CSV table of C-alpha atoms and ligand atoms in Angstrom, one decimal:
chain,number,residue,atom,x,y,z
A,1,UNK,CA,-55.0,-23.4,21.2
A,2,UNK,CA,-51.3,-22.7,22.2
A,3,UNK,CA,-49.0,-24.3,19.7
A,4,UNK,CA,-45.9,-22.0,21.0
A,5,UNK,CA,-42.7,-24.1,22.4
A,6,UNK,CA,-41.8,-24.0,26.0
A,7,UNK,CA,-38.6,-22.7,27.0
A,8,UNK,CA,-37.1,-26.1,26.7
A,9,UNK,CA,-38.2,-27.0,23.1
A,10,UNK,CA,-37.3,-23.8,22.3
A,11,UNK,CA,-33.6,-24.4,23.7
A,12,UNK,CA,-33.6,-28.1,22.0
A,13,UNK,CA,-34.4,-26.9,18.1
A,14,UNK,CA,-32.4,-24.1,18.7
A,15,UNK,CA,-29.4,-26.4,19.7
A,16,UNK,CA,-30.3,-29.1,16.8
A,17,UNK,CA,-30.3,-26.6,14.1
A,18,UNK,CA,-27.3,-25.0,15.1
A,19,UNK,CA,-25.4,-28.0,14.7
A,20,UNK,CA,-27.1,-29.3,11.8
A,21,UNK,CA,-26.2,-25.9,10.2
A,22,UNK,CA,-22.8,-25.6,11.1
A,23,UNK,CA,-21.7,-29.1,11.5
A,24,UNK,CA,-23.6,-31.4,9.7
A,25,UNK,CA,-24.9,-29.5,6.4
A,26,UNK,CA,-21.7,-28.6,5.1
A,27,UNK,CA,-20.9,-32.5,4.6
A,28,UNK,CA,-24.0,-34.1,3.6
A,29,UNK,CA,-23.4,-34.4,0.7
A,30,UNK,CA,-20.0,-36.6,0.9
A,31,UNK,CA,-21.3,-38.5,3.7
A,32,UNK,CA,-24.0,-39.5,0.7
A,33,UNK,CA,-21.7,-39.8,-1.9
A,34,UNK,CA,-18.8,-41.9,-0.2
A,35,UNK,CA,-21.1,-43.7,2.1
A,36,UNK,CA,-19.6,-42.7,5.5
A,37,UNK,CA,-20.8,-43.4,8.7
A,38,UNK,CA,-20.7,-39.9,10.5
A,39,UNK,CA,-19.1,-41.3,13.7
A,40,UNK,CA,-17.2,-37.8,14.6
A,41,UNK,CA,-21.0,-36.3,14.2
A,42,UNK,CA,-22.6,-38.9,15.8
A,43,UNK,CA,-20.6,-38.0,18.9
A,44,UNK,CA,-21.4,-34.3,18.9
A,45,UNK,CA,-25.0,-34.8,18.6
A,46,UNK,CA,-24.1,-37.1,21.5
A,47,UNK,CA,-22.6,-34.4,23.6
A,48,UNK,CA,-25.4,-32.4,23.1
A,49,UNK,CA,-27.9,-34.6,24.8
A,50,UNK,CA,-29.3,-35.5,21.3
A,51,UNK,CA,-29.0,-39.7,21.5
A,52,UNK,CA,-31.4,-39.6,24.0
A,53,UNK,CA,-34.0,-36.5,24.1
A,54,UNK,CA,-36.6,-38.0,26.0
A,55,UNK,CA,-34.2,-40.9,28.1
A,56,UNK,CA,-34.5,-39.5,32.0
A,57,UNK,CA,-31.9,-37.5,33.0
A,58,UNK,CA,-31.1,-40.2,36.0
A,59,UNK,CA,-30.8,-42.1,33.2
A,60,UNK,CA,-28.1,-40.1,31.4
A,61,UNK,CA,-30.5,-39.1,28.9
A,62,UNK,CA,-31.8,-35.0,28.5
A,63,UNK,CA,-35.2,-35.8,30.0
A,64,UNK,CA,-36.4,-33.6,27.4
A,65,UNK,CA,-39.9,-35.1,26.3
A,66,UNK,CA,-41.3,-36.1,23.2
A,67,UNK,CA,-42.1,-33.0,21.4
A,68,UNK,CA,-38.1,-31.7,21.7
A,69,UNK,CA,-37.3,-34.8,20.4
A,70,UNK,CA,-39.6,-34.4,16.9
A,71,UNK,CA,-38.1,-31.0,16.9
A,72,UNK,CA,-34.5,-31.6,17.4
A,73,UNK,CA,-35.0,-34.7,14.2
A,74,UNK,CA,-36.5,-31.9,12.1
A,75,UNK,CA,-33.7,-30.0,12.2
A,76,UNK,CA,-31.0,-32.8,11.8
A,77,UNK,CA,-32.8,-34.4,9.1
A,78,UNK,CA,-33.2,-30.9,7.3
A,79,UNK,CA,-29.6,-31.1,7.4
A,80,UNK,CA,-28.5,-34.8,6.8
A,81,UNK,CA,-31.1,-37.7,6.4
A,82,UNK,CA,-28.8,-40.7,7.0
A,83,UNK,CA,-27.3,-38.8,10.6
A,84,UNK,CA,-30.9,-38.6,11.4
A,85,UNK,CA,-31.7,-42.3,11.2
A,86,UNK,CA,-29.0,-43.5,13.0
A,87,UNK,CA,-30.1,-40.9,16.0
A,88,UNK,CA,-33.6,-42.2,15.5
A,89,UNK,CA,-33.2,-45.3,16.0
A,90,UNK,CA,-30.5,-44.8,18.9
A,91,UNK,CA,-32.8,-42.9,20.6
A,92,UNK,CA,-35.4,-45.4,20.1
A,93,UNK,CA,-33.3,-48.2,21.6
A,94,UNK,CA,-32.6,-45.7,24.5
A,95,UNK,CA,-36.1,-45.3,25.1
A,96,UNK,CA,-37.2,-48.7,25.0
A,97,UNK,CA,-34.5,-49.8,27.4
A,98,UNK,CA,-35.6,-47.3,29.9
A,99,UNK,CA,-38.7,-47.9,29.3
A,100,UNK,CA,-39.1,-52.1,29.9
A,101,UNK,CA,-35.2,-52.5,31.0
A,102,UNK,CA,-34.4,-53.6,34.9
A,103,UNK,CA,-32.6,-51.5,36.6
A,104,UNK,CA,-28.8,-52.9,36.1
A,105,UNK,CA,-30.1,-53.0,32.1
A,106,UNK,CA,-31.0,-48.6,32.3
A,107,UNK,CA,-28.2,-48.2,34.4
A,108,UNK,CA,-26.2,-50.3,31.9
A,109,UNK,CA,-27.0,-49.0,28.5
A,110,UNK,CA,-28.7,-45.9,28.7
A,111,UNK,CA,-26.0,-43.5,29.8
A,112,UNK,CA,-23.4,-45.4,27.3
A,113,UNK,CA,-26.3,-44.5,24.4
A,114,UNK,CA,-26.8,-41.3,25.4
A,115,UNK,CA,-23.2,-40.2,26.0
A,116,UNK,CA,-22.1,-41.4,23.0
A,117,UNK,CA,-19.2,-44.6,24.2
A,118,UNK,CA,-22.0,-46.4,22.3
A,119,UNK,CA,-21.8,-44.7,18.7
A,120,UNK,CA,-25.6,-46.2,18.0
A,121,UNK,CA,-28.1,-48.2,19.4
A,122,UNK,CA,-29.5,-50.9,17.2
A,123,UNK,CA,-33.2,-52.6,16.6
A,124,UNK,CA,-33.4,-56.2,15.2
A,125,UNK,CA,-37.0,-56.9,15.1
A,126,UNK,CA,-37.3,-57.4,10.7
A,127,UNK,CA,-36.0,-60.8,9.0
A,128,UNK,CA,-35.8,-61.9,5.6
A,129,UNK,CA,-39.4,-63.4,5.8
A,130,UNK,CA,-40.7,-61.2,8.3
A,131,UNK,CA,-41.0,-57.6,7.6
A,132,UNK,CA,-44.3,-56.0,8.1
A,133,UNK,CA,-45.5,-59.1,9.5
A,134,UNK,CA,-43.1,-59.3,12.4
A,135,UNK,CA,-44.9,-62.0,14.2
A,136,UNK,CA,-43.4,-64.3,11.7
A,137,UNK,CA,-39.8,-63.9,12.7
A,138,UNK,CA,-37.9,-67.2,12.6
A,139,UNK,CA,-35.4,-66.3,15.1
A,140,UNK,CA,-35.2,-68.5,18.0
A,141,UNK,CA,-34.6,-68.0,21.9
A,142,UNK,CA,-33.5,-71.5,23.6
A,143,UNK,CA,-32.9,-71.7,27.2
A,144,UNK,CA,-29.1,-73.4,28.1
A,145,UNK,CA,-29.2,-73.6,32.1
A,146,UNK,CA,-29.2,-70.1,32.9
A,147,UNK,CA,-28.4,-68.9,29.5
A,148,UNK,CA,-29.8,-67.9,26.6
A,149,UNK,CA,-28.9,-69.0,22.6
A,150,UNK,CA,-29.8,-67.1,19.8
A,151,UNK,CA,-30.1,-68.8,16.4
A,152,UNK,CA,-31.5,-67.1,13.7
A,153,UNK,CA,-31.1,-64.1,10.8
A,154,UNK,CA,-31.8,-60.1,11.3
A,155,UNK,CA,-32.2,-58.2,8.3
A,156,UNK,CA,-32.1,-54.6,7.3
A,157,UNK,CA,-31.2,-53.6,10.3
A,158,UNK,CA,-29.8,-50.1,10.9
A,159,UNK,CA,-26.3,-49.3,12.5
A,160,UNK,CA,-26.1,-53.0,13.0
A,161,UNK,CA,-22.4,-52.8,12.6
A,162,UNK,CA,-21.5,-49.6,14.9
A,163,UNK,CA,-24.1,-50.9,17.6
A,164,UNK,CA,-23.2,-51.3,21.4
A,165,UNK,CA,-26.2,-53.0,22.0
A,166,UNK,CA,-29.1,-54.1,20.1
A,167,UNK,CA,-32.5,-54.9,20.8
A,168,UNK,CA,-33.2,-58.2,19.2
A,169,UNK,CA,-36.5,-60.4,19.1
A,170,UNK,CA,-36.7,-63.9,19.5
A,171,UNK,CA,-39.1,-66.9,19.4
A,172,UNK,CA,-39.1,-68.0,23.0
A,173,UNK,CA,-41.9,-70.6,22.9
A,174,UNK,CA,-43.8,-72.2,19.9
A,175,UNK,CA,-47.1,-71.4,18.5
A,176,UNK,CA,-48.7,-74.5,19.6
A,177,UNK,CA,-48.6,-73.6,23.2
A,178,UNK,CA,-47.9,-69.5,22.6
A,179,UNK,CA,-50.5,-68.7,19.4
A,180,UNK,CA,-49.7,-65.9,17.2
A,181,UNK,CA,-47.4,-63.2,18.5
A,182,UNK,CA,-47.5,-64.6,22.2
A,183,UNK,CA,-44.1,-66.4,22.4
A,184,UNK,CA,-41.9,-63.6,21.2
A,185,UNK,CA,-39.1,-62.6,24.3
A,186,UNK,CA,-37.2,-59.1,23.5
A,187,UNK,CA,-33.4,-59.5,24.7
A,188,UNK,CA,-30.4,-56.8,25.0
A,189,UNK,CA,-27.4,-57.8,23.0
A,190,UNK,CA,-23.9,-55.9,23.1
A,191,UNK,CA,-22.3,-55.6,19.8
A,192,UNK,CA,-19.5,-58.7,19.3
A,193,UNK,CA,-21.1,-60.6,21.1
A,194,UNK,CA,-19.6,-64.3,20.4
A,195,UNK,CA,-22.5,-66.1,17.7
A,196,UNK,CA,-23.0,-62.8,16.3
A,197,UNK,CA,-22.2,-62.0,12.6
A,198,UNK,CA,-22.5,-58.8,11.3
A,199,UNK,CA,-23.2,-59.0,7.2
A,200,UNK,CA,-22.6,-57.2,4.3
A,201,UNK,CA,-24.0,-53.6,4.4
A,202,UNK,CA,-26.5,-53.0,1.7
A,203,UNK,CA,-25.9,-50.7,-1.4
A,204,UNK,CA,-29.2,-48.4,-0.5
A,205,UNK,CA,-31.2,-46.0,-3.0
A,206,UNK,CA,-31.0,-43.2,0.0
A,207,UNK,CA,-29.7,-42.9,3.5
A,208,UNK,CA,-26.4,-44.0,2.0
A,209,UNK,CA,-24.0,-42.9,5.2
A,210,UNK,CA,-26.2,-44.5,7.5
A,211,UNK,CA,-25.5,-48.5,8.0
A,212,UNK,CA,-27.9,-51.1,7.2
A,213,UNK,CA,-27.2,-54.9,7.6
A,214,UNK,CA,-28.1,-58.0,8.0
A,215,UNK,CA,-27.2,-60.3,11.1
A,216,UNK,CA,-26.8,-63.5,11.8
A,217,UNK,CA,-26.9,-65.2,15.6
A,218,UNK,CA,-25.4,-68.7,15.6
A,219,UNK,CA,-25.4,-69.9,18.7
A,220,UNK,CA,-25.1,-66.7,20.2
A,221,UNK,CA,-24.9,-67.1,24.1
A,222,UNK,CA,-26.3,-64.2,26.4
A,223,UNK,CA,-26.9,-64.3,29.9
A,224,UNK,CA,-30.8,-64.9,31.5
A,225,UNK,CA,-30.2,-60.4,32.3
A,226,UNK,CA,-30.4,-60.4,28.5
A,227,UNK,CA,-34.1,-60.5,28.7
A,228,UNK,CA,-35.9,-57.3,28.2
A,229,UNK,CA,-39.2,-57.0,29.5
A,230,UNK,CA,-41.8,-60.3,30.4
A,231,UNK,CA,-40.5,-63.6,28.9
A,232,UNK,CA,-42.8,-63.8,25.7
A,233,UNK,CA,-44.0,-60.1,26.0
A,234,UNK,CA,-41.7,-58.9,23.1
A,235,UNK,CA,-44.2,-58.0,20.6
A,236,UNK,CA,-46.0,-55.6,22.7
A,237,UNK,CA,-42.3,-54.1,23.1
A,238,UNK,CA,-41.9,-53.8,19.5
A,239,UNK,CA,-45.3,-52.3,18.8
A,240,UNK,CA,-44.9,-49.8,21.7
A,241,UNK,CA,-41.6,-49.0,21.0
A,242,UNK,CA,-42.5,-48.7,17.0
A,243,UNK,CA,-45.5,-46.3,18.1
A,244,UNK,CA,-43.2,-44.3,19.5
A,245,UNK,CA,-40.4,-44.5,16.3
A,246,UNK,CA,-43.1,-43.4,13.7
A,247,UNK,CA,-43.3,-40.5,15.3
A,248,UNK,CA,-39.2,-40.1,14.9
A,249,UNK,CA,-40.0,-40.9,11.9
A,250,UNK,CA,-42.2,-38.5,10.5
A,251,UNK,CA,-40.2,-35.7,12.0
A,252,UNK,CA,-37.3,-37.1,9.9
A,253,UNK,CA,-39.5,-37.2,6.6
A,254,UNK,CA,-40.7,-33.0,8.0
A,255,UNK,CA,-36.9,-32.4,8.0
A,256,UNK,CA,-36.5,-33.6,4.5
A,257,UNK,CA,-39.0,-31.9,2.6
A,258,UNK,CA,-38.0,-28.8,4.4
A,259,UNK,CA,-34.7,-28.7,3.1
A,260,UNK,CA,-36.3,-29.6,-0.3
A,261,UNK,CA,-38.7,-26.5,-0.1
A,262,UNK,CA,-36.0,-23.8,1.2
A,263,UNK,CA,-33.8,-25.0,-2.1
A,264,UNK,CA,-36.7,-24.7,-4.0
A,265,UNK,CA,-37.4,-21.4,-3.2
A,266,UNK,CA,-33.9,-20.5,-3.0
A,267,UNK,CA,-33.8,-21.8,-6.8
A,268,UNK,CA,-37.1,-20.5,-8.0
A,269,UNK,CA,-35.8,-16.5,-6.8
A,270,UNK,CA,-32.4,-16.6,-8.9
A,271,UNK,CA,-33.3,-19.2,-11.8
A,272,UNK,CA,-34.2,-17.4,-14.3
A,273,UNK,CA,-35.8,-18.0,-17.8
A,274,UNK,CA,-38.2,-15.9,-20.3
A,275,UNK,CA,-36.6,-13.0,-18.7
A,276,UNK,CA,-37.5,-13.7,-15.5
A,277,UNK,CA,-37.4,-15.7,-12.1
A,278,UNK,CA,-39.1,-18.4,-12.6
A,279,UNK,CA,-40.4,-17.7,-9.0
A,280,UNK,CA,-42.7,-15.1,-11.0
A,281,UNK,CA,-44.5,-18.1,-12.8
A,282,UNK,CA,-47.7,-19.2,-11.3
A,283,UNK,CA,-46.7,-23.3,-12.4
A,284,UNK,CA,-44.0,-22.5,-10.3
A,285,UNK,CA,-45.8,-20.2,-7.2
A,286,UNK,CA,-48.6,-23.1,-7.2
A,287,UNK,CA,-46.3,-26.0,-6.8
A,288,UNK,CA,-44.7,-23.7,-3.7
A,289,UNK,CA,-48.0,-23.2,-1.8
A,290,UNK,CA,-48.9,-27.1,-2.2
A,291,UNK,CA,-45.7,-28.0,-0.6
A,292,UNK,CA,-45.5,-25.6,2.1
A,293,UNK,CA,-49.0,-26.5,3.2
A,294,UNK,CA,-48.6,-29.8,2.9
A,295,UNK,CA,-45.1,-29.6,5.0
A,296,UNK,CA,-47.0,-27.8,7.6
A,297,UNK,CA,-49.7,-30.7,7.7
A,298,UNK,CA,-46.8,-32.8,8.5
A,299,UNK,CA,-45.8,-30.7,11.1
A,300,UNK,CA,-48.9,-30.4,12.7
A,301,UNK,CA,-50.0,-34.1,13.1
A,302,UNK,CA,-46.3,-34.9,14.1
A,303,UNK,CA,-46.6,-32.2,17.1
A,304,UNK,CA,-49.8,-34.0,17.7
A,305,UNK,CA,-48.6,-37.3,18.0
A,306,UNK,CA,-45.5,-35.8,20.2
A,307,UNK,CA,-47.7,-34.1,23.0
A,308,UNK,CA,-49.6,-37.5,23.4
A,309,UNK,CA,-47.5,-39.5,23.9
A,310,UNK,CA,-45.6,-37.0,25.9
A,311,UNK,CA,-48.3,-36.8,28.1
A,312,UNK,CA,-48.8,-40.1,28.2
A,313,UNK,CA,-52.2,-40.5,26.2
A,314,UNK,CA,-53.0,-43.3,23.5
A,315,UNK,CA,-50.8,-41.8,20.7
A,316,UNK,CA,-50.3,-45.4,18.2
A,317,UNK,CA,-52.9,-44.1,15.5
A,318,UNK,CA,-51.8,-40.7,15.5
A,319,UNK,CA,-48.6,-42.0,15.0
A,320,UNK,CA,-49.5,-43.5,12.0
A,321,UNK,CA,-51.3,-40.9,11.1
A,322,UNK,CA,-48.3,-38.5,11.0
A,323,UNK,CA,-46.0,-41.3,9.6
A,324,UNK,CA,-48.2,-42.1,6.9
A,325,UNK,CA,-48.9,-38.5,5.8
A,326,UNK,CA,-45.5,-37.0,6.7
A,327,UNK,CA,-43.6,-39.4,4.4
A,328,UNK,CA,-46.0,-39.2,1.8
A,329,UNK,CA,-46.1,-35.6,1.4
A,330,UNK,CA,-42.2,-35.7,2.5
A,331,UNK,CA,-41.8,-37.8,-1.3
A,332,UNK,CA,-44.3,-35.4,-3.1
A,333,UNK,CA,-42.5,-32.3,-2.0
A,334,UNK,CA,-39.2,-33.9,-3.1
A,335,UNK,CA,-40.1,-35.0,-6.2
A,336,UNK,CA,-41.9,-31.2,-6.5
A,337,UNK,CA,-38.3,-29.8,-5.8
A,338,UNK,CA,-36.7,-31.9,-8.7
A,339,UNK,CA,-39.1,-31.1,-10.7
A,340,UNK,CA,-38.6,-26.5,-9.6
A,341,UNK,CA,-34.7,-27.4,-10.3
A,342,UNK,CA,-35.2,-29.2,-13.9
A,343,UNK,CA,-32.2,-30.6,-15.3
A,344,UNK,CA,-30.4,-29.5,-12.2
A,345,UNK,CA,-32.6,-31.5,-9.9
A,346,UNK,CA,-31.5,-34.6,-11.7
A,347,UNK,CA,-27.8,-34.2,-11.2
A,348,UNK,CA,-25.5,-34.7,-7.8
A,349,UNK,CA,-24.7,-31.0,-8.0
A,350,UNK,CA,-27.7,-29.8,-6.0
A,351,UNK,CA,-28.9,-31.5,-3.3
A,352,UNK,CA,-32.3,-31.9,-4.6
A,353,UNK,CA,-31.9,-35.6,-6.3
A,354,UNK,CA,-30.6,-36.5,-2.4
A,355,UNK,CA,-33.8,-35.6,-0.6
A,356,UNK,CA,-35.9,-37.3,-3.1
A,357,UNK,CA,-34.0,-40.6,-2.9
A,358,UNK,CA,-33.3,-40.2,0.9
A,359,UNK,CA,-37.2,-39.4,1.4
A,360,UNK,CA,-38.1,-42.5,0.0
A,361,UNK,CA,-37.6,-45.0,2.4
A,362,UNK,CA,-39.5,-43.4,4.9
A,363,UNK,CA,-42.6,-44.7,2.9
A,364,UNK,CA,-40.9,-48.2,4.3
A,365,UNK,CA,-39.3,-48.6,7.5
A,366,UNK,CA,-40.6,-48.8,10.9
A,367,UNK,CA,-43.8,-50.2,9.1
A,368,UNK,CA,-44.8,-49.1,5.3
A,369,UNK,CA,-47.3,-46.4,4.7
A,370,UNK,CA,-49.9,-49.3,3.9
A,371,UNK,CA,-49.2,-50.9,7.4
A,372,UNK,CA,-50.0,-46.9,9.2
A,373,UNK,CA,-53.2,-47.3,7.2
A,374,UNK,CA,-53.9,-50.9,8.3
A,375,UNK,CA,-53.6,-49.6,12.1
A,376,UNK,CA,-55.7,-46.3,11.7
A,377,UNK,CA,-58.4,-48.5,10.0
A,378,UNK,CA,-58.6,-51.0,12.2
A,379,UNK,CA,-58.6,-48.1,15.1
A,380,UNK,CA,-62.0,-46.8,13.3
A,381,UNK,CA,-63.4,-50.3,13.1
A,382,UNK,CA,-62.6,-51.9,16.5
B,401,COS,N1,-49.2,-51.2,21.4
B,401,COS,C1,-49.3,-52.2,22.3
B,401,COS,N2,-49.7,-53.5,22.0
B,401,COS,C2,-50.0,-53.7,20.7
B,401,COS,C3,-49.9,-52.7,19.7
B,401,COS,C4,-49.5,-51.4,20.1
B,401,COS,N3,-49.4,-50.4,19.3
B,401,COS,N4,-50.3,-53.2,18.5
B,401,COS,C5,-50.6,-54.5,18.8
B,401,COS,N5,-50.4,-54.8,20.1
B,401,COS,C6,-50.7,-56.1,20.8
B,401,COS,C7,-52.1,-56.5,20.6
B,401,COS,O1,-53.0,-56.0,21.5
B,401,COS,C8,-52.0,-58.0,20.7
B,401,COS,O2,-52.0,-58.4,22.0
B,401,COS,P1,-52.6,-59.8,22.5
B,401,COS,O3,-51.7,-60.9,22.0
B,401,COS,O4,-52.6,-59.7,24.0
B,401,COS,O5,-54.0,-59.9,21.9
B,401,COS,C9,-50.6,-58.3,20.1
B,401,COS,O6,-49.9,-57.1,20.1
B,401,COS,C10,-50.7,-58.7,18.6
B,401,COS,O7,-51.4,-57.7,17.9
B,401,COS,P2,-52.1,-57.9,16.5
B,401,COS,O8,-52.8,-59.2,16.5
B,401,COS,O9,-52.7,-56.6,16.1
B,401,COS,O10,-50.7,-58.1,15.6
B,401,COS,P3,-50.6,-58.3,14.1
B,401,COS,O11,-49.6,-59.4,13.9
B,401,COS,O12,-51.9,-58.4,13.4
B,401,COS,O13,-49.8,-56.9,13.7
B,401,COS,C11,-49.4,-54.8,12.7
B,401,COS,C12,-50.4,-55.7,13.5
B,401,COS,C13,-49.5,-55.0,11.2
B,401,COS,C14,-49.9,-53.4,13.0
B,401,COS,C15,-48.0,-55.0,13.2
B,401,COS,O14,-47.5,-56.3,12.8
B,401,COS,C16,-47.0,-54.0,12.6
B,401,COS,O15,-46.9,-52.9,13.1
B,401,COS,N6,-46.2,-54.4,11.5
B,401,COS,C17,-45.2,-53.5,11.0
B,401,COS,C18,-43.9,-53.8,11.7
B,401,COS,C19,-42.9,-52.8,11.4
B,401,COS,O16,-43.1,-51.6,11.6
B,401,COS,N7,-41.8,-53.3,10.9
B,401,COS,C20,-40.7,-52.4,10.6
B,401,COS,C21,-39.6,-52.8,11.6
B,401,COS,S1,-38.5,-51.6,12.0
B,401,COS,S2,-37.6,-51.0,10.4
């Protein structure tokens, strides 16, 4: 088995980690601390064909592939876990446009994501009531002559209020004549759009410099083009393009406990107490190994996933798969790291508290860990 990087992968970490080392690392930490949406970095990572990895290059995209794209999250995420949503999720809206979008829609939107004129691309599939049971959404589609009007309420959604476009779900048709998830529509929205409130941003555990919001459409008029994909074939959208966003996922939660285990050994080589590093203590050696191995787990069932669907196989339960591990172990190896610092793990002046409350949420979005285990199970017994 060949697990060595082709010329391109190579080229794409090698280009994410130099940024994330030189650019983005160095102000993590106040991008946490004050909140800040990390527009000027969001741009670079645009410029360097990061916003969409694996958009077409006719497109505007780098036409990279999947597997660059898990690499090239690695290495931001290492770096900064709230930049590393907001490209996630950008690049899954660029994906998912060029994937199901007509042709004015890619020619529209995907060179705007990918260049960066469009800071962030948003997803608006999650409501209030309707989280890991999106099939439930409230949100409402009605047909105005050749229009479309939105009614309805968003929540949690991320870069909601830096997006140029969202991706936003909608009850076109009711259950009695469209049964279960049947008569959801998927339709392209352009941030200030008219009917479209953007809400309060929400005071978050982790992730703090990315956005997170709720929305609210009231009355929000978009024209019949709006619609992406088959009228009342959104939920097959979602799931697809969700399949896909666990995989940008896992790579994120990789990144994370990465830069947990290189502090940790960092740490454990110059802390020193009894006379010694506490890198010579086998409580300390033991807790290494287990997250190292368990990092490159991770790793291995997110490359997995990546060449799948990269070569377009079924990839949706070793997606979950990696998602459900790789954020797991992502929170043991963080909380490992805080636990290697001691006192200083639990205080703002190492970085270690940040990856444990940053790796958290990983556990939750783009389907909880118990929603990965509900699709590999039902994979085994289908
Ligand atoms: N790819 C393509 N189609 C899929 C699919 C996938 N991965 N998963 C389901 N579908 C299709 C099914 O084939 C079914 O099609 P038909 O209507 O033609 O039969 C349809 O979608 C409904 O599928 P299902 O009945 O399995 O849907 P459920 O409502 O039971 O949902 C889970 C299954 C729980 C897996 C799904 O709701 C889910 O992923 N929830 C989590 C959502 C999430 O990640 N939220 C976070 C939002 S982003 S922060």
């Amino acid at each position: 088995m060949d697990l060595s990087l082709t010329e391109t992968q190579k080229a794409v970490q090698d280009t994410a980690r130099e940024f994330a080392t030189r650019v983005i690392a160095p102000v993590a930490r106040e991008i946490d601390e004050k909140e800040r949406f990390p527009r000027e970095i969001l741009k670079g990572l645009a410029e360097l064909g990061l916003m969409a990895v694996n958009v077409p290059e006719e497109l505007g995209g780098a036409g990279a592939g999947v597997v660059s794209y898990a690499l090239a999250m690695q290495e931001i995420a290492r770096a900064c876990a709230s930049t590393a949503v907001t490209m996630a999720v950008t690049n899954m809206v660029g994906e998912v446009i060029a994937a199901f979008g007509s042709d004015e829609q890619k020619a529209r939107c995907c060179a705007k994501l990918a260049s960066g004129e469009w800071i962030a691309g948003a997803f608006a599939l999650s409501e209030s009531e309707a989280g890991s049971d999106p099939g439930g959404m409230r949100t409402v589609a009605t047909k105005d002559g050749t229009d479309w009007v939105l009614d309805g309420a968003k929540q949690w959604i991320t870069s909601g209020a830096h997006a140029g476009v969202m991706v936003v779900w909608a009850r076109t048709a009711d259950r009695a004549t469209h049964p279960g998830t049947r008569g959801i529509s998927c339709f392209l929205v352009e941030g200030g759009t008219p009917g479209l409130k953007v809400g309060r941003a929400e005071d978050k555990m982790g992730i703090r410099g990315s956005n997170t919001v709720p929305l609210t459409f009231d009355g929000c008029r978009i024209p019949e083009s709006a619609l992406l994909g088959q009228l009342h074939g959104g939920f097959k959208i979602a799931m697809m393009a969700l399949d896909g966003g666990r995989i940008g996922i896992s790579a994120q939660a990789i990144g994370i406990a990465r830069a947990a285990l290189e502090e940790s050994v960092r740490y454990a080589l110059e802390r020193k107490q009894f006379g010694k590093a506490i890198a010579e203590f086998q409580a300390i050696q033991w807790k290494l190994a287990d997250m190292r191995t368990q990092l490159d787990a991770s790793h291995l069932l997110c490359m997995r996933a990546a060449w799948l669907k990269e070569n377009k196989r079924e990839f949706s339960r070793e997606a979950s798969m990696s998602k459900v591990y790789a954020t797991e172990a992502a929170n043991r190896i963080a909380n490992m790291a805080v636990q290697i610092h001691g006192g200083y793990g639990y205080i703002r002046e190492f970085a270690a508290e940040r990856h444990l409350r940053d790796a958290r949420v990983t556990m939750i979005y783009e389907g909880t860990s118990e929603v990965q285990r509900v699709v590999v199970a039902r994979s085994l017994l289908t």
